[in-house]
Amino acid sequence: MLRFLNDKGKVVERFIALHHVKYTTFEELKDALHGIVDRHTLSILRIRGQGYDGSSNMRGEFNGLQRKILDENPYAFYVHCYAHRLQFVVVSVASSCSSIHDFFEYISLIVTTTSASCKRRDALTEAQHQDILSRLESGEISQGNDLHQSSSLARPGDTRWISHYTTLIRLDQMWSSVLEVLSIVDEDERGVSRMASLIEKMESFKFVFILKLLLKLYGFTNELSKILQTKDHNIVLAMELVDDVKARLTTLRESSWDNFLIDV
């Protein structure tokens, strides 16, 4: 992908080539890049920025592709995508905490259990429908177009942490419906059932605490990620947005626990 200024000073992005390499060493990647640039009669010396994914052979400080390009052209500044860096941070923090790791293991089990068959999915949809009607009648929620649409539990993906946020939002919205389906499955199964332990886990303070905390944290980072991927932002604005989210996290940590615990 090539990004450049046209004759009118407007930023333009163009897809230049998709190139197959047999090996992903920085030497072969460098040779491939040189070949593409030469084929389009361009010059490495005119590059003013380079950006790659987070693999060491691309962004390595000493032997990565970006370093080798910088050795030829000191003005080809390397910037690692801020949205990609944000994902690394979120995944790293989540995977380093055993409680959160265990929490997502249970989340996957809950999603799998409630979606294991058409019968269970239908039961979940019906339970959600009845729950929405009940809350509308009690005045807990209000009516409106496109509000309170039926949905299903999303399975969290391994590479996109945003999918975890979607899963948690839907579980929070469908809480009573999910518990009802788990209870139905528990009653229908013969012999020892794991559903009772899942229900007990969902209704525990620790489980709900982690759910609400991650909804808060992922809410901040998801909003930041979406903004960082817009076409009209620049690195200065990106750094300001990161500082803003860090300030919001600090406020949550230092002075927002009372309201948070009430919500839990």
Coordinates of C-alpha atoms in Angstrom, one line a residue:
M1 CA 0.0 0.0 0.0
L2 CA 1.3 3.4 -1.0
R3 CA 0.2 6.6 0.6
F4 CA 1.3 9.9 -1.0
L5 CA 0.4 13.5 -1.6
N6 CA -1.0 14.3 -5.1
D7 CA -0.5 17.5 -7.0
K8 CA -3.3 19.2 -5.0
G9 CA -1.8 18.4 -1.7
K10 CA -4.4 15.7 -0.9
V11 CA -3.5 12.5 0.8
V12 CA -4.1 9.5 -1.5
E13 CA -3.8 5.8 -0.8
R14 CA -3.3 3.2 -3.5
F15 CA -2.9 -0.6 -3.5
I16 CA 0.4 -1.2 -5.4
A17 CA 1.1 -5.0 -5.2
L18 CA 0.6 -8.3 -3.5
H19 CA 3.9 -10.0 -3.5
H20 CA 4.6 -13.6 -2.5
V21 CA 7.8 -14.3 -0.6
K22 CA 9.1 -17.8 0.1
Y23 CA 10.8 -16.8 3.4
T24 CA 9.9 -14.0 5.7
T25 CA 13.4 -12.9 6.8
F26 CA 14.1 -9.2 6.7
E27 CA 16.6 -9.7 3.9
E28 CA 14.0 -11.3 1.6
L29 CA 11.3 -8.8 2.6
K30 CA 13.7 -5.9 1.9
D31 CA 14.6 -7.3 -1.6
A32 CA 10.9 -7.8 -2.3
L33 CA 10.2 -4.2 -1.3
H34 CA 13.1 -2.9 -3.4
G35 CA 11.8 -4.9 -6.4
I36 CA 8.3 -3.4 -6.1
V37 CA 9.5 0.1 -5.7
D38 CA 11.9 -0.2 -8.7
R39 CA 9.2 -1.7 -10.9
H40 CA 7.1 1.4 -10.4
T41 CA 10.1 3.7 -11.0
L42 CA 10.0 5.0 -7.4
S43 CA 12.9 5.5 -5.0
I44 CA 13.5 4.3 -1.4
L45 CA 15.1 7.6 -0.7
R46 CA 11.8 9.5 -1.2
I47 CA 10.0 7.5 1.5
R48 CA 8.9 9.6 4.5
G49 CA 7.1 7.0 6.5
Q50 CA 6.8 3.2 6.9
G51 CA 4.3 1.1 8.8
Y52 CA 4.1 -2.7 9.3
D53 CA 2.5 -5.2 11.7
G54 CA 4.0 -6.1 15.0
S55 CA 6.2 -9.0 14.0
S56 CA 9.9 -8.7 14.9
N57 CA 11.2 -9.2 11.4
M58 CA 9.2 -6.2 10.3
R59 CA 9.5 -3.8 13.3
G60 CA 12.7 -5.1 14.9
E61 CA 14.8 -2.3 16.3
F62 CA 18.1 -3.7 15.0
N63 CA 17.3 -6.3 12.3
G64 CA 13.8 -5.6 11.3
L65 CA 12.8 -4.4 7.8
Q66 CA 12.0 -0.9 9.1
R67 CA 15.6 -0.6 10.5
K68 CA 17.1 -1.7 7.2
I69 CA 15.1 0.9 5.3
L70 CA 16.1 3.6 7.9
D71 CA 19.7 2.7 7.3
E72 CA 19.3 3.6 3.7
N73 CA 16.9 6.6 4.3
P74 CA 16.9 8.2 7.8
Y75 CA 13.7 10.1 6.9
A76 CA 11.6 7.0 6.4
F77 CA 10.2 7.2 10.0
Y78 CA 8.5 4.0 11.2
V79 CA 5.2 4.2 13.0
H80 CA 3.5 1.1 14.4
C81 CA -0.3 1.4 13.9
Y82 CA -1.8 2.8 17.2
A83 CA -4.9 0.6 16.8
H84 CA -2.7 -2.5 16.5
R85 CA -0.6 -1.5 19.5
L86 CA -3.8 -1.0 21.5
Q87 CA -4.9 -4.5 20.7
F88 CA -1.6 -5.9 21.8
V89 CA -1.9 -4.1 25.1
V90 CA -5.5 -5.3 25.8
V91 CA -4.7 -8.9 24.8
S92 CA -1.5 -8.9 26.9
V93 CA -3.1 -7.5 30.0
A94 CA -6.1 -9.9 29.7
S95 CA -3.9 -13.0 29.2
S96 CA -1.6 -12.1 32.1
C97 CA -4.4 -12.1 34.7
S98 CA -5.5 -15.6 35.7
S99 CA -8.9 -14.5 36.9
I100 CA -9.7 -12.9 33.6
H101 CA -8.3 -15.9 31.7
D102 CA -10.6 -18.2 33.7
F103 CA -13.5 -15.8 33.2
F104 CA -13.2 -16.0 29.4
E105 CA -13.0 -19.8 29.6
Y106 CA -16.4 -19.8 31.3
I107 CA -17.7 -17.3 28.8
S108 CA -16.8 -19.6 25.9
L109 CA -18.4 -22.5 27.7
I110 CA -21.6 -20.5 28.3
V111 CA -21.8 -19.4 24.7
T112 CA -21.2 -22.9 23.4
T113 CA -23.8 -24.4 25.8
T114 CA -26.6 -22.0 25.0
S115 CA -25.9 -22.3 21.2
A116 CA -25.2 -26.0 20.9
S117 CA -28.5 -26.8 19.2
C118 CA -31.4 -25.1 17.3
K119 CA -33.6 -26.0 20.3
R120 CA -31.4 -24.1 22.7
R121 CA -31.0 -21.1 20.4
D122 CA -34.8 -21.0 20.0
A123 CA -35.2 -21.2 23.8
L124 CA -32.8 -18.3 24.2
T125 CA -34.6 -16.2 21.6
E126 CA -37.9 -16.9 23.2
A127 CA -36.6 -16.2 26.7
Q128 CA -35.1 -12.9 25.5
H129 CA -38.3 -11.9 23.8
Q130 CA -40.4 -12.5 27.0
D131 CA -37.8 -10.7 29.1
I132 CA -38.0 -7.6 26.8
L133 CA -41.8 -7.7 27.0
S134 CA -41.8 -7.9 30.8
R135 CA -39.3 -5.0 31.1
L136 CA -41.4 -2.9 28.7
E137 CA -44.5 -3.5 30.8
S138 CA -42.8 -2.6 34.0
G139 CA -41.3 0.6 32.6
E140 CA -37.7 -0.5 33.1
I141 CA -37.0 0.1 29.4
S142 CA -38.7 2.4 26.9
Q143 CA -40.1 1.7 23.5
G144 CA -38.6 3.0 20.2
N145 CA -37.6 2.1 16.7
D146 CA -34.6 -0.2 16.5
L147 CA -34.5 -0.6 20.3
H148 CA -34.3 -4.0 22.1
Q149 CA -33.8 -6.1 19.0
S150 CA -33.4 -9.8 19.5
S151 CA -29.8 -11.0 19.3
S152 CA -27.6 -14.0 19.9
L153 CA -24.5 -14.5 22.0
A154 CA -21.4 -13.8 19.9
R155 CA -18.5 -16.2 20.2
P156 CA -15.3 -14.4 21.2
G157 CA -12.5 -14.6 18.6
D158 CA -8.9 -15.4 19.3
T159 CA -7.3 -12.6 17.3
R160 CA -9.9 -9.7 17.5
W161 CA -10.4 -8.6 21.1
I162 CA -13.3 -6.4 20.0
S163 CA -15.3 -9.6 19.6
H164 CA -14.8 -10.2 23.3
Y165 CA -16.5 -6.8 24.0
T166 CA -19.4 -7.7 21.8
T167 CA -19.8 -11.1 23.6
L168 CA -19.8 -9.3 27.0
I169 CA -22.3 -6.7 25.9
R170 CA -24.8 -9.3 24.7
L171 CA -24.3 -11.5 27.8
D172 CA -25.0 -8.5 30.0
Q173 CA -28.2 -7.6 27.9
M174 CA -29.4 -11.2 27.9
W175 CA -28.4 -12.1 31.4
S176 CA -31.7 -13.5 32.7
S177 CA -32.4 -15.2 29.4
V178 CA -29.1 -17.0 29.5
L179 CA -29.7 -18.2 33.1
E180 CA -33.1 -19.4 32.1
V181 CA -31.8 -21.5 29.2
L182 CA -29.0 -22.9 31.4
S183 CA -31.7 -23.9 33.9
I184 CA -33.8 -25.6 31.2
V185 CA -30.7 -27.6 30.0
D186 CA -29.9 -28.5 33.5
E187 CA -33.4 -29.9 34.1
D188 CA -33.4 -31.8 30.7
E189 CA -30.0 -33.5 31.1
R190 CA -29.8 -36.9 32.7
G191 CA -27.2 -37.6 35.4
V192 CA -24.7 -35.1 36.6
S193 CA -25.0 -31.8 34.7
R194 CA -22.4 -29.0 34.4
M195 CA -25.1 -26.4 34.0
A196 CA -25.7 -26.0 37.8
S197 CA -22.0 -25.1 38.2
L198 CA -22.2 -22.6 35.3
I199 CA -25.3 -21.0 36.8
E200 CA -23.5 -20.8 40.2
K201 CA -20.5 -19.2 38.5
M202 CA -22.6 -16.6 36.7
E203 CA -24.4 -15.6 39.8
S204 CA -21.1 -15.2 41.8
F205 CA -19.9 -11.8 42.8
K206 CA -16.5 -12.3 41.3
F207 CA -17.9 -13.3 37.9
V208 CA -20.2 -10.2 37.7
F209 CA -17.4 -8.0 39.0
I210 CA -15.1 -9.0 36.2
L211 CA -17.9 -8.7 33.6
K212 CA -18.8 -5.2 34.6
L213 CA -15.1 -4.2 34.9
L214 CA -14.3 -5.5 31.4
L215 CA -17.3 -3.7 30.0
K216 CA -15.9 -0.5 31.4
L217 CA -12.4 -1.1 30.2
Y218 CA -13.3 -2.4 26.8
G219 CA -15.8 0.4 26.4
F220 CA -12.9 2.9 26.7
T221 CA -10.5 1.0 24.5
N222 CA -13.1 0.1 21.9
E223 CA -14.1 3.7 21.4
L224 CA -10.4 4.6 21.1
S225 CA -9.7 1.8 18.6
K226 CA -12.6 3.0 16.3
I227 CA -11.3 6.6 16.3
L228 CA -7.7 5.5 15.7
Q229 CA -8.9 3.7 12.5
T230 CA -10.6 6.7 11.0
K231 CA -9.0 8.1 7.9
D232 CA -8.7 11.7 9.0
H233 CA -6.7 11.3 12.2
N234 CA -3.0 12.0 12.6
I235 CA -0.3 10.9 15.0
V236 CA -0.6 14.0 17.2
L237 CA -4.3 13.5 17.6
A238 CA -3.7 9.8 18.3
M239 CA -1.3 10.5 21.1
E240 CA -3.8 13.0 22.6
L241 CA -6.6 10.3 22.4
V242 CA -4.4 7.8 24.1
D243 CA -3.6 10.3 26.9
D244 CA -7.3 11.0 27.3
V245 CA -8.2 7.3 27.7
K246 CA -5.4 6.9 30.2
A247 CA -6.8 9.8 32.2
R248 CA -10.3 8.2 32.2
L249 CA -8.8 4.9 33.4
T250 CA -7.0 6.7 36.2
T251 CA -10.3 8.4 37.2
L252 CA -12.0 5.0 37.2
R253 CA -9.3 3.5 39.4
E254 CA -9.0 6.4 41.9
S255 CA -12.6 7.7 42.4
S256 CA -15.2 5.6 40.6
W257 CA -15.4 2.4 42.7
D258 CA -18.4 3.3 44.7
N259 CA -20.8 3.7 41.8
F260 CA -19.1 0.7 40.0
L261 CA -19.7 -1.6 43.0
I262 CA -23.4 -0.5 43.2
D263 CA -23.7 -1.5 39.6
V264 CA -22.1 -4.9 40.3

